[in-house]
Amino acid sequence: MSLVLGLLSHTLGRVLWYSGLRRGCHAPRKQAMEQDKALEVYDIIRTIRDPEKPNTLEELEVVTESCVEVHEIGEDEYLVIIRFTPTVPHCSLATLIGLCLRIKLQRCLPFRHKLEIYISEGTHSTEEDINKQINDKERVAAAMENPNLREIVEHQRRFLYCYSLQMV
Amino acid sequence: GRGWRGRGLREGHAGGGVARGPSPGSQGQPPPPVQPHYPPAPAGPSWVCRAVLGEGHQRTVRKVAWSPCGTYLASASFDATTCIWKKQPDGFECVTTLEGHENEVKSVAWAPSGNLLATCSRDKSVWVWEVDEEEEYECVSVLNSHTQDVKHVVWHPNQELLASASYDDTVKLYHEEEDDWVCCATLEGHESTVWSVAFDGSGERLASCSDDKTVRIWRRYKPGNEEGVACSGTDPTWKCVCNLSGFHTRTIYDVAWCHLTGALATACGDDAIRVFEESSPAAPQQPTFSLAAHVARAHSQDVNCVAWNPKEPGLLASCSDDGEIAFWKYQRPEVC
């Protein structure tokens, strides 16, 4: 009798364990998906060149893997949040980096997304002002119609060209 | 979702159905009685592009507005100018270009009288223009009340009262006082950029929408009002009587208040269109609005603008970053 009961309880335990596994299975899968997407985003932004210096944002630690956050917000749609650390507290340079990040992702990120870009907390005196600007799509669109600004934001290729000339 | 009857045909489609009259009775039978004219079936009329006005602006055209008489179209552009176009039998002719703003013009609106026009810009100012019978435009006021970009201007439905929405998180109201335009009220409460404002049909209430993901309803209280709301001097006070929060998940770019039915539509950065209805019986001091319809993926990108047809109840137009314009037929749900 006790053997049967023992078997029953063992089976019950197993059933409960399996159902728990199935339930919990969604959470790690979603997390893994989000992490995958975050890496995809990081891969795109780390090679962006700093507007001032001949280094990438990754080399200058303006962006790091952990500075990208991705959340699933719908079917095949993700919210991407980037918190970058500008190298100098210069307002216009920080805004420029924000612009570079936004434009590069707008053009290169293959999956459906909404994007928020912020200066990492405590790194700038006017961070609220900068954050508001770089997240106002009308301001961003108007800025990108300025040929000088567009040239700077897009200078990635141009800079690469000059750099490779130097190497020869 | 509930209350929607499907999507109209979008711009660019050629052809379309035509409403047909009743067929004649067969031989020997009396003809059927004349049917009343019902609106065309959903697959009926389509929208066809009639003109492309490509010569007026050098940069993005941000907003367009028809004059109350329907003869003129104003276009506001990032090139800092506003063009006035006149409808001709064979197209549109640019009759004048309004210059003066220092940078991008964000919005333009005609006063109900048709004699006044307002424009606003990233240069923080709101300009009021007067137009006479000879189609001469003159700037009669430059209003520098806002401290940041002005995103939107709209006129009161029947008075010469102007409202503006700004990046400085406020809504401002202006009217003419002794031959000069002045700011007569500032509506504070939003926690981020106010993208748009809309008056209700009566003009006693205003709806504002913001980057803070809320829609706020403001009510006008005139001096000596029976509710005991304090006013300074002869200017009415505007008080926030309702805050619609928790419905939108991203920036709300536009709000439109139907003057025929009272329905409130919003255009949101989460790609959705929502319609709110006021719960009846109306309690003026504390109105409640409930979500009557929600189209989650109205477009595949941010919805930037919504507009109710001024003559046909329930007909709504929307446009999006995805490059599409959509037409919607909305019906108020039974229980609201």
Coordinates of C-alpha atoms in Angstrom, one line a residue:
Chain A
M1 CA 0.0 0.0 0.0
S2 CA 2.7 2.4 1.0
L3 CA 4.6 1.4 -2.1
V4 CA 1.7 2.4 -4.3
L5 CA 1.2 5.6 -2.4
G6 CA 4.9 6.3 -2.8
L7 CA 4.6 5.7 -6.5
L8 CA 1.5 7.9 -6.8
S9 CA 3.1 10.8 -5.0
H10 CA 6.3 10.4 -7.1
T11 CA 4.2 10.6 -10.3
L12 CA 2.2 13.6 -8.9
G13 CA 5.5 15.3 -8.1
R14 CA 6.7 14.7 -11.6
V15 CA 3.5 16.0 -13.1
L16 CA 3.7 19.2 -11.0
W17 CA 7.4 19.6 -11.9
Y18 CA 6.6 19.3 -15.6
S19 CA 3.8 21.8 -15.5
G20 CA 6.0 24.2 -13.6
L21 CA 8.7 23.7 -16.2
R22 CA 6.2 24.5 -19.0
R23 CA 4.9 27.6 -17.2
G24 CA 8.4 28.9 -16.3
C25 CA 9.6 28.1 -19.8
H26 CA 8.0 31.2 -21.3
A27 CA 9.9 33.6 -19.1
P28 CA 13.4 32.5 -19.8
R29 CA 12.6 32.2 -23.6
K30 CA 11.3 35.7 -23.7
Q31 CA 14.3 36.9 -21.7
A32 CA 16.7 35.1 -24.1
M33 CA 14.9 36.7 -27.1
E34 CA 15.2 40.2 -25.5
Q35 CA 18.9 39.6 -24.8
D36 CA 19.4 38.5 -28.4
K37 CA 17.8 41.6 -29.6
A38 CA 19.9 43.8 -27.2
L39 CA 23.1 42.3 -28.7
E40 CA 21.8 42.9 -32.2
V41 CA 21.3 46.6 -31.2
Y42 CA 24.7 46.8 -29.6
D43 CA 26.4 45.3 -32.7
I44 CA 24.9 48.2 -34.7
I45 CA 25.8 51.0 -32.3
R46 CA 29.2 50.1 -31.1
T47 CA 30.9 50.9 -34.4
I48 CA 29.5 54.4 -34.6
R49 CA 32.3 56.8 -34.6
D50 CA 32.5 59.6 -32.1
P51 CA 31.7 62.9 -33.9
E52 CA 35.0 64.4 -32.5
K53 CA 37.5 61.7 -32.0
P54 CA 38.8 58.9 -34.3
N55 CA 37.4 56.2 -32.0
T56 CA 34.2 54.2 -31.9
L57 CA 31.6 54.7 -29.2
E58 CA 32.6 51.3 -27.9
E59 CA 36.3 52.2 -27.7
L60 CA 35.4 55.4 -25.8
E61 CA 33.0 53.4 -23.6
V62 CA 30.2 55.8 -24.6
V63 CA 28.1 52.7 -25.1
T64 CA 28.5 49.3 -23.5
E65 CA 26.6 46.0 -23.9
S66 CA 24.8 46.6 -20.6
C67 CA 23.7 50.1 -21.7
V68 CA 21.1 48.5 -24.1
E69 CA 17.8 47.4 -22.7
V70 CA 15.2 45.6 -24.9
H71 CA 11.6 44.8 -23.9
E72 CA 9.0 42.9 -25.9
I73 CA 6.0 45.2 -26.3
G74 CA 3.9 43.3 -28.8
E75 CA 3.9 40.7 -31.4
D76 CA 7.4 41.0 -33.0
E77 CA 7.8 44.5 -31.6
Y78 CA 10.3 45.7 -29.1
L79 CA 11.1 48.7 -27.0
V80 CA 14.8 49.6 -27.2
I81 CA 16.3 51.8 -24.5
I82 CA 19.8 53.0 -24.7
R83 CA 21.6 54.9 -22.0
F84 CA 24.9 56.4 -23.3
T85 CA 27.7 58.1 -21.4
P86 CA 29.1 61.1 -23.2
T87 CA 32.9 61.5 -22.9
V88 CA 32.7 65.2 -22.2
P89 CA 29.9 67.2 -20.6
H90 CA 29.6 69.3 -23.7
C91 CA 25.9 69.8 -24.5
S92 CA 26.0 69.9 -28.2
L93 CA 28.3 66.9 -28.5
A94 CA 26.0 64.8 -26.3
T95 CA 23.1 65.8 -28.5
L96 CA 25.0 64.9 -31.6
I97 CA 25.8 61.4 -30.2
G98 CA 22.2 60.9 -29.4
L99 CA 21.3 61.9 -33.0
C100 CA 23.9 59.4 -34.4
L101 CA 22.5 56.6 -32.3
R102 CA 18.9 57.4 -33.4
I103 CA 19.7 57.7 -37.1
K104 CA 21.9 54.6 -37.3
L105 CA 19.3 52.4 -35.6
Q106 CA 16.4 54.0 -37.6
R107 CA 18.2 52.9 -40.8
C108 CA 19.9 49.6 -39.7
L109 CA 17.7 47.9 -37.1
P110 CA 15.8 45.2 -38.9
F111 CA 13.0 44.4 -36.4
R112 CA 10.0 46.5 -35.5
H113 CA 10.9 48.8 -32.6
K114 CA 10.3 51.9 -30.6
L115 CA 13.4 53.7 -29.5
E116 CA 14.3 55.7 -26.4
I117 CA 17.7 57.2 -26.0
Y118 CA 18.9 58.8 -22.7
I119 CA 22.1 60.1 -21.2
S120 CA 23.0 57.8 -18.4
E121 CA 22.0 59.4 -15.1
G122 CA 24.3 61.8 -13.4
T123 CA 26.7 62.3 -16.3
H124 CA 25.5 65.7 -17.4
S125 CA 24.1 68.8 -15.9
T126 CA 21.5 69.4 -18.5
E127 CA 20.7 65.8 -19.2
E128 CA 16.9 66.4 -19.0
D129 CA 17.1 69.0 -21.7
I130 CA 19.3 66.7 -23.9
N131 CA 17.1 63.7 -23.3
K132 CA 14.0 65.7 -24.3
Q133 CA 15.6 66.9 -27.5
I134 CA 16.9 63.6 -28.7
N135 CA 13.6 61.9 -28.1
D136 CA 11.5 64.6 -29.9
K137 CA 11.2 63.1 -33.4
E138 CA 10.1 66.4 -35.0
R139 CA 13.3 68.1 -33.7
V140 CA 15.4 65.2 -34.9
A141 CA 13.8 65.2 -38.3
A142 CA 14.3 69.0 -38.7
A143 CA 17.9 68.7 -37.5
M144 CA 18.6 66.0 -40.1
E145 CA 17.4 68.3 -42.9
N146 CA 20.3 70.6 -42.0
P147 CA 23.0 69.5 -44.5
N148 CA 25.8 70.4 -42.2
L149 CA 24.4 68.4 -39.3
R150 CA 23.5 65.5 -41.7
E151 CA 27.1 65.5 -42.9
I152 CA 28.4 65.2 -39.4
V153 CA 26.0 62.5 -38.4
E154 CA 26.7 60.5 -41.6
H155 CA 30.4 61.3 -41.6
Q156 CA 31.1 57.7 -40.5
R157 CA 31.9 56.7 -44.0
R158 CA 33.7 59.9 -44.8
F159 CA 35.9 59.6 -41.8
L160 CA 36.7 56.0 -42.6
Y161 CA 37.7 57.1 -46.1
C162 CA 40.1 59.8 -44.7
Y163 CA 41.4 57.4 -42.1
S164 CA 42.2 54.7 -44.7
L165 CA 43.9 57.2 -46.8
Q166 CA 46.3 58.0 -43.9
M167 CA 47.2 54.4 -43.5
V168 CA 48.5 54.3 -47.1
Chain B
G1 CA -12.1 46.3 -32.3
R2 CA -15.6 47.2 -31.3
G3 CA -17.3 50.1 -33.0
W4 CA -15.2 49.9 -36.3
R5 CA -16.6 49.0 -39.6
G6 CA -13.4 48.4 -41.5
R7 CA -11.0 50.4 -43.4
G8 CA -11.8 52.7 -46.4
L9 CA -9.7 52.6 -49.5
R10 CA -6.5 54.5 -49.3
E11 CA -5.1 57.2 -51.5
G12 CA -3.7 56.0 -54.8
H13 CA -6.4 53.4 -55.6
A14 CA -8.0 54.1 -58.9
G15 CA -11.7 53.5 -59.7
G16 CA -14.2 52.2 -57.2
G17 CA -17.8 51.6 -56.9
V18 CA -20.6 53.9 -57.6
A19 CA -23.9 53.9 -55.7
R20 CA -26.7 52.6 -58.0
G21 CA -30.3 53.7 -58.0
P22 CA -33.2 51.2 -57.7
S23 CA -33.7 49.0 -60.7
P24 CA -36.9 49.4 -62.7
G25 CA -39.8 47.1 -62.0
S26 CA -40.1 44.1 -64.4
Q27 CA -42.8 44.1 -67.1
G28 CA -46.3 44.4 -65.7
Q29 CA -45.2 45.3 -62.2
P30 CA -45.5 48.8 -60.8
P31 CA -42.1 50.4 -60.3
P32 CA -40.8 50.0 -56.7
P33 CA -41.1 53.1 -54.5
V34 CA -38.2 55.5 -54.6
Q35 CA -35.6 54.5 -52.1
P36 CA -34.1 57.0 -49.7
H37 CA -30.5 57.6 -50.5
Y38 CA -28.2 55.7 -48.2
P39 CA -24.5 56.3 -48.0
P40 CA -22.3 54.2 -50.3
A41 CA -21.2 50.7 -49.1
P42 CA -17.8 50.4 -47.6
A43 CA -16.2 49.3 -50.9
G44 CA -17.6 52.4 -52.6
P45 CA -15.9 55.7 -53.3
S46 CA -12.1 55.7 -53.3
W47 CA -9.7 58.6 -52.8
V48 CA -7.8 59.8 -55.8
C49 CA -4.9 62.2 -55.7
R50 CA -6.0 65.3 -57.6
A51 CA -2.9 67.5 -57.4
V52 CA 0.7 67.5 -56.3
L53 CA 1.9 71.0 -55.3
G54 CA 5.6 70.6 -55.6
E55 CA 6.9 74.1 -56.2
G56 CA 6.1 75.9 -53.0
H57 CA 8.5 74.6 -50.4
Q58 CA 12.2 73.6 -50.1
R59 CA 11.8 71.4 -47.0
T60 CA 9.3 69.2 -45.2
V61 CA 5.7 70.4 -45.3
R62 CA 4.5 69.8 -41.8
K63 CA 0.9 70.8 -41.8
V64 CA -1.9 71.9 -44.1
A65 CA -5.1 73.7 -43.4
W66 CA -8.2 74.5 -45.5
S67 CA -9.8 77.9 -45.2
P68 CA -13.4 77.9 -43.8
C69 CA -14.7 78.7 -47.3
G70 CA -12.7 75.9 -48.9
T71 CA -11.0 78.1 -51.5
Y72 CA -7.6 78.4 -49.9
L73 CA -5.1 75.9 -48.6
A74 CA -2.3 77.0 -46.3
S75 CA 0.9 74.9 -46.0
A76 CA 3.4 75.2 -43.1
S77 CA 6.9 74.1 -43.8
F78 CA 10.3 73.5 -42.2
D79 CA 11.7 76.0 -44.7
A80 CA 10.2 78.7 -42.3
T81 CA 7.5 79.8 -44.7
T82 CA 3.8 79.3 -45.1
C83 CA 2.3 79.1 -48.6
I84 CA -1.2 80.1 -49.4
W85 CA -2.7 78.2 -52.3
K86 CA -5.9 79.1 -54.2
K87 CA -8.1 76.4 -55.7
Q88 CA -8.6 77.0 -59.4
P89 CA -10.6 74.9 -61.9
D90 CA -7.4 73.2 -63.1
G91 CA -5.4 73.0 -60.0
F92 CA -3.9 75.2 -57.3
E93 CA -2.0 78.4 -57.6
C94 CA 0.3 79.8 -54.9
V95 CA -1.0 83.3 -54.2
T96 CA 1.5 84.3 -51.6
T97 CA 4.2 83.1 -49.3
L98 CA 4.2 84.2 -45.7
E99 CA 7.7 84.8 -44.3
G100 CA 9.1 85.9 -41.0
H101 CA 9.6 82.9 -38.7
E102 CA 13.2 82.2 -37.9
N103 CA 13.0 78.5 -38.4
E104 CA 10.6 75.6 -39.0
V105 CA 6.9 76.4 -39.1
K106 CA 5.1 73.6 -37.3
S107 CA 1.4 74.5 -37.7
V108 CA -1.1 76.8 -39.4
A109 CA -4.7 77.4 -38.7
W110 CA -7.5 79.6 -40.1
A111 CA -9.9 81.4 -37.8
P112 CA -13.6 80.6 -38.5
S113 CA -14.2 84.1 -39.9
G114 CA -11.7 83.3 -42.6
N115 CA -10.0 86.7 -42.1
L116 CA -7.3 85.5 -39.7
L117 CA -4.6 83.0 -39.9
A118 CA -2.2 81.8 -37.2
T119 CA 1.2 80.1 -37.6
C120 CA 3.7 78.8 -35.0
S121 CA 7.3 77.7 -35.0
R122 CA 10.3 76.3 -33.3
D123 CA 11.4 79.9 -32.9
K124 CA 8.9 79.9 -29.9
S125 CA 6.6 82.4 -31.5
V126 CA 3.0 82.5 -32.7
W127 CA 2.2 84.8 -35.5
V128 CA -1.3 86.2 -36.3
W129 CA -2.0 87.3 -39.9
E130 CA -4.9 89.2 -41.3
V131 CA -6.1 88.8 -44.8
D132 CA -8.3 91.3 -46.6
E133 CA -10.7 91.0 -49.6
E134 CA -7.8 91.7 -52.0
E135 CA -6.0 88.5 -50.7
E136 CA -3.4 90.7 -49.0
Y137 CA -1.8 89.2 -46.0
E138 CA -0.4 91.2 -43.1
C139 CA 1.2 90.1 -39.9
V140 CA -0.7 91.8 -37.1
S141 CA 1.0 90.2 -34.1
V142 CA 4.1 88.3 -33.1
L143 CA 3.4 86.5 -29.8
N144 CA 6.5 85.5 -27.8
S145 CA 4.8 83.9 -24.8
H146 CA 6.1 80.4 -25.0
T147 CA 9.6 79.6 -23.8
Q148 CA 10.1 76.7 -26.3
D149 CA 9.0 75.5 -29.7
V150 CA 5.3 75.9 -30.5
K151 CA 4.0 72.6 -31.9
H152 CA 0.4 73.4 -32.8
V153 CA -2.1 76.3 -33.1
V154 CA -5.9 76.0 -33.4
W155 CA -8.7 78.6 -33.3
H156 CA -11.9 78.6 -31.2
P157 CA -14.9 77.3 -33.3
N158 CA -16.8 80.6 -33.2
Q159 CA -14.7 83.3 -31.4
E160 CA -11.4 85.0 -32.3
L161 CA -9.6 83.1 -29.6
L162 CA -6.4 81.2 -30.4
A163 CA -4.8 78.3 -28.6
S164 CA -1.2 77.0 -28.9
A165 CA 0.6 73.9 -27.7
S166 CA 4.3 73.9 -26.8
Y167 CA 7.5 72.0 -26.1
D168 CA 7.5 74.0 -22.9
D169 CA 4.7 71.7 -21.6
T170 CA 2.0 74.4 -21.6
V171 CA -1.0 75.4 -23.6
K172 CA -1.6 79.2 -24.1
L173 CA -4.6 81.1 -25.2
Y174 CA -4.6 84.5 -26.9
H175 CA -7.2 87.1 -27.9
E176 CA -7.3 90.7 -29.1
E177 CA -7.4 93.3 -26.4
E178 CA -7.5 97.0 -27.4
D179 CA -6.1 96.4 -30.9
D180 CA -3.3 94.2 -29.7
W181 CA -3.0 90.4 -29.4
V182 CA -2.2 89.2 -25.9
C183 CA -1.8 85.9 -24.1
C184 CA -4.8 85.7 -21.8
A185 CA -4.3 82.2 -20.2
T186 CA -1.6 79.6 -19.6
L187 CA -2.7 76.0 -19.0
E188 CA -0.2 74.2 -16.9
G189 CA -0.3 70.5 -15.8
H190 CA 1.2 68.4 -18.5
E191 CA 4.6 67.0 -17.6
S192 CA 6.1 67.1 -21.1
T193 CA 5.7 68.6 -24.5
V194 CA 2.1 69.3 -25.5
W195 CA 1.7 68.2 -29.1
S196 CA -1.8 69.3 -30.0
V197 CA -5.0 70.9 -28.7
A198 CA -8.6 70.8 -29.9
F199 CA -11.7 72.7 -28.9
D200 CA -15.0 70.9 -28.5
G201 CA -18.0 72.1 -30.7
S202 CA -19.2 74.6 -28.1
G203 CA -15.7 76.1 -27.5
E204 CA -16.3 75.9 -23.7
R205 CA -13.8 73.0 -23.5
L206 CA -10.3 72.2 -24.8
A207 CA -8.5 68.9 -25.1
S208 CA -4.7 68.7 -25.0
C209 CA -2.5 65.7 -25.7
S210 CA 1.1 65.3 -24.7
D211 CA 4.4 63.4 -24.6
D212 CA 3.4 62.6 -21.0
K213 CA 0.9 60.1 -22.5
T214 CA -2.1 61.8 -21.2
V215 CA -5.0 63.8 -22.7
R216 CA -6.3 66.5 -20.5
I217 CA -9.7 68.2 -20.7
W218 CA -9.9 71.9 -19.7
R219 CA -13.1 73.8 -19.1
R220 CA -13.6 77.6 -19.4
Y221 CA -14.9 79.5 -16.4
K222 CA -16.0 83.0 -17.0
P223 CA -15.8 85.8 -14.4
G224 CA -18.7 85.6 -12.0
N225 CA -19.3 81.9 -12.7
E226 CA -21.6 80.1 -10.4
E227 CA -19.1 77.3 -9.6
G228 CA -17.1 79.9 -7.7
V229 CA -13.9 79.5 -9.8
A230 CA -11.7 82.5 -9.3
C231 CA -10.9 84.6 -12.3
S232 CA -8.4 87.5 -12.7
G233 CA -10.1 90.6 -14.0
T234 CA -12.2 90.1 -17.1
D235 CA -10.3 87.0 -18.4
P236 CA -11.9 83.6 -18.1
T237 CA -10.0 80.9 -16.2
W238 CA -9.4 77.5 -17.7
K239 CA -9.3 74.6 -15.3
C240 CA -8.3 71.0 -15.9
V241 CA -11.5 68.9 -15.3
C242 CA -10.3 65.5 -16.5
N243 CA -7.0 63.7 -17.0
L244 CA -7.1 60.6 -19.3
S245 CA -4.1 58.7 -18.2
G246 CA -3.2 55.0 -18.5
F247 CA -4.7 54.5 -21.9
H248 CA -1.7 55.4 -24.2
T249 CA 1.6 53.7 -24.0
R250 CA 3.6 56.3 -25.9
T251 CA 3.6 60.0 -27.0
I252 CA 0.2 61.3 -28.1
Y253 CA 0.8 63.3 -31.2
D254 CA -2.7 64.5 -32.0
V255 CA -6.2 64.9 -30.6
A256 CA -9.4 65.6 -32.6
W257 CA -12.8 66.5 -31.1
C258 CA -15.7 65.8 -33.3
H259 CA -18.0 68.8 -33.4
L260 CA -20.9 66.7 -34.6
T261 CA -20.9 63.8 -32.1
G262 CA -18.5 64.9 -29.3
A263 CA -16.3 61.9 -29.8
L264 CA -12.6 62.4 -29.0
A265 CA -9.9 60.7 -31.2
T266 CA -6.2 60.4 -30.5
A267 CA -3.2 59.6 -32.7
C268 CA -0.5 57.8 -30.7
G269 CA 3.2 56.8 -31.1
D270 CA 2.2 53.3 -30.2
D271 CA 0.6 53.0 -33.7
A272 CA -2.9 53.0 -32.3
I273 CA -6.0 55.2 -32.8
R274 CA -8.3 55.5 -29.8
V275 CA -11.8 57.1 -29.5
F276 CA -13.2 58.3 -26.2
E277 CA -16.8 59.2 -25.5
E278 CA -18.1 61.2 -22.6
S279 CA -20.2 59.2 -20.2
S280 CA -23.7 60.5 -19.9
P281 CA -25.4 62.2 -18.0
A282 CA -22.6 64.8 -18.4
A283 CA -21.3 66.2 -15.1
P284 CA -19.7 69.4 -16.3
Q285 CA -17.3 69.9 -13.3
Q286 CA -16.0 66.3 -13.5
P287 CA -16.7 64.8 -16.8
T288 CA -15.7 61.2 -17.4
F289 CA -14.5 59.9 -20.7
S290 CA -14.3 56.2 -21.4
L291 CA -12.5 54.4 -24.1
A292 CA -15.1 53.5 -26.8
A293 CA -12.8 52.1 -29.5
H294 CA -9.1 51.1 -29.7
V295 CA -7.5 50.1 -33.0
A296 CA -4.1 48.7 -31.8
R297 CA -2.3 48.5 -35.1
A298 CA -4.1 51.3 -37.0
H299 CA -0.8 51.8 -38.8
S300 CA 2.5 50.0 -38.9
Q301 CA 4.3 53.1 -37.4
D302 CA 3.5 56.1 -35.2
V303 CA 0.1 57.8 -36.0
N304 CA 0.8 61.5 -36.3
C305 CA -2.6 63.0 -37.1
V306 CA -6.3 62.3 -36.8
A307 CA -9.1 64.4 -38.2
W308 CA -12.9 64.1 -38.1
N309 CA -14.9 64.9 -41.2
P310 CA -16.8 68.1 -40.4
K311 CA -19.9 67.0 -42.3
E312 CA -20.1 63.2 -42.0
P313 CA -20.4 61.8 -38.5
G314 CA -18.0 59.0 -37.6
L315 CA -15.7 59.5 -40.6
L316 CA -12.1 59.8 -39.4
A317 CA -8.9 60.2 -41.3
S318 CA -5.5 59.3 -39.9
C319 CA -1.9 59.5 -41.2
S320 CA 1.3 57.9 -40.1
D321 CA 5.1 57.7 -40.3
D322 CA 4.5 54.6 -42.4
G323 CA 3.5 56.9 -45.2
E324 CA -0.2 55.9 -45.3
I325 CA -3.4 57.8 -44.9
A326 CA -6.3 55.7 -43.7
F327 CA -10.0 56.4 -43.5
W328 CA -12.1 55.0 -40.7
K329 CA -15.8 54.7 -40.0
Y330 CA -16.6 54.8 -36.4
Q331 CA -19.8 54.0 -34.7
R332 CA -20.4 54.7 -31.0
P333 CA -20.8 51.3 -29.2
E334 CA -24.1 50.5 -27.5
V335 CA -22.8 50.6 -24.0
C336 CA -20.3 53.4 -23.3

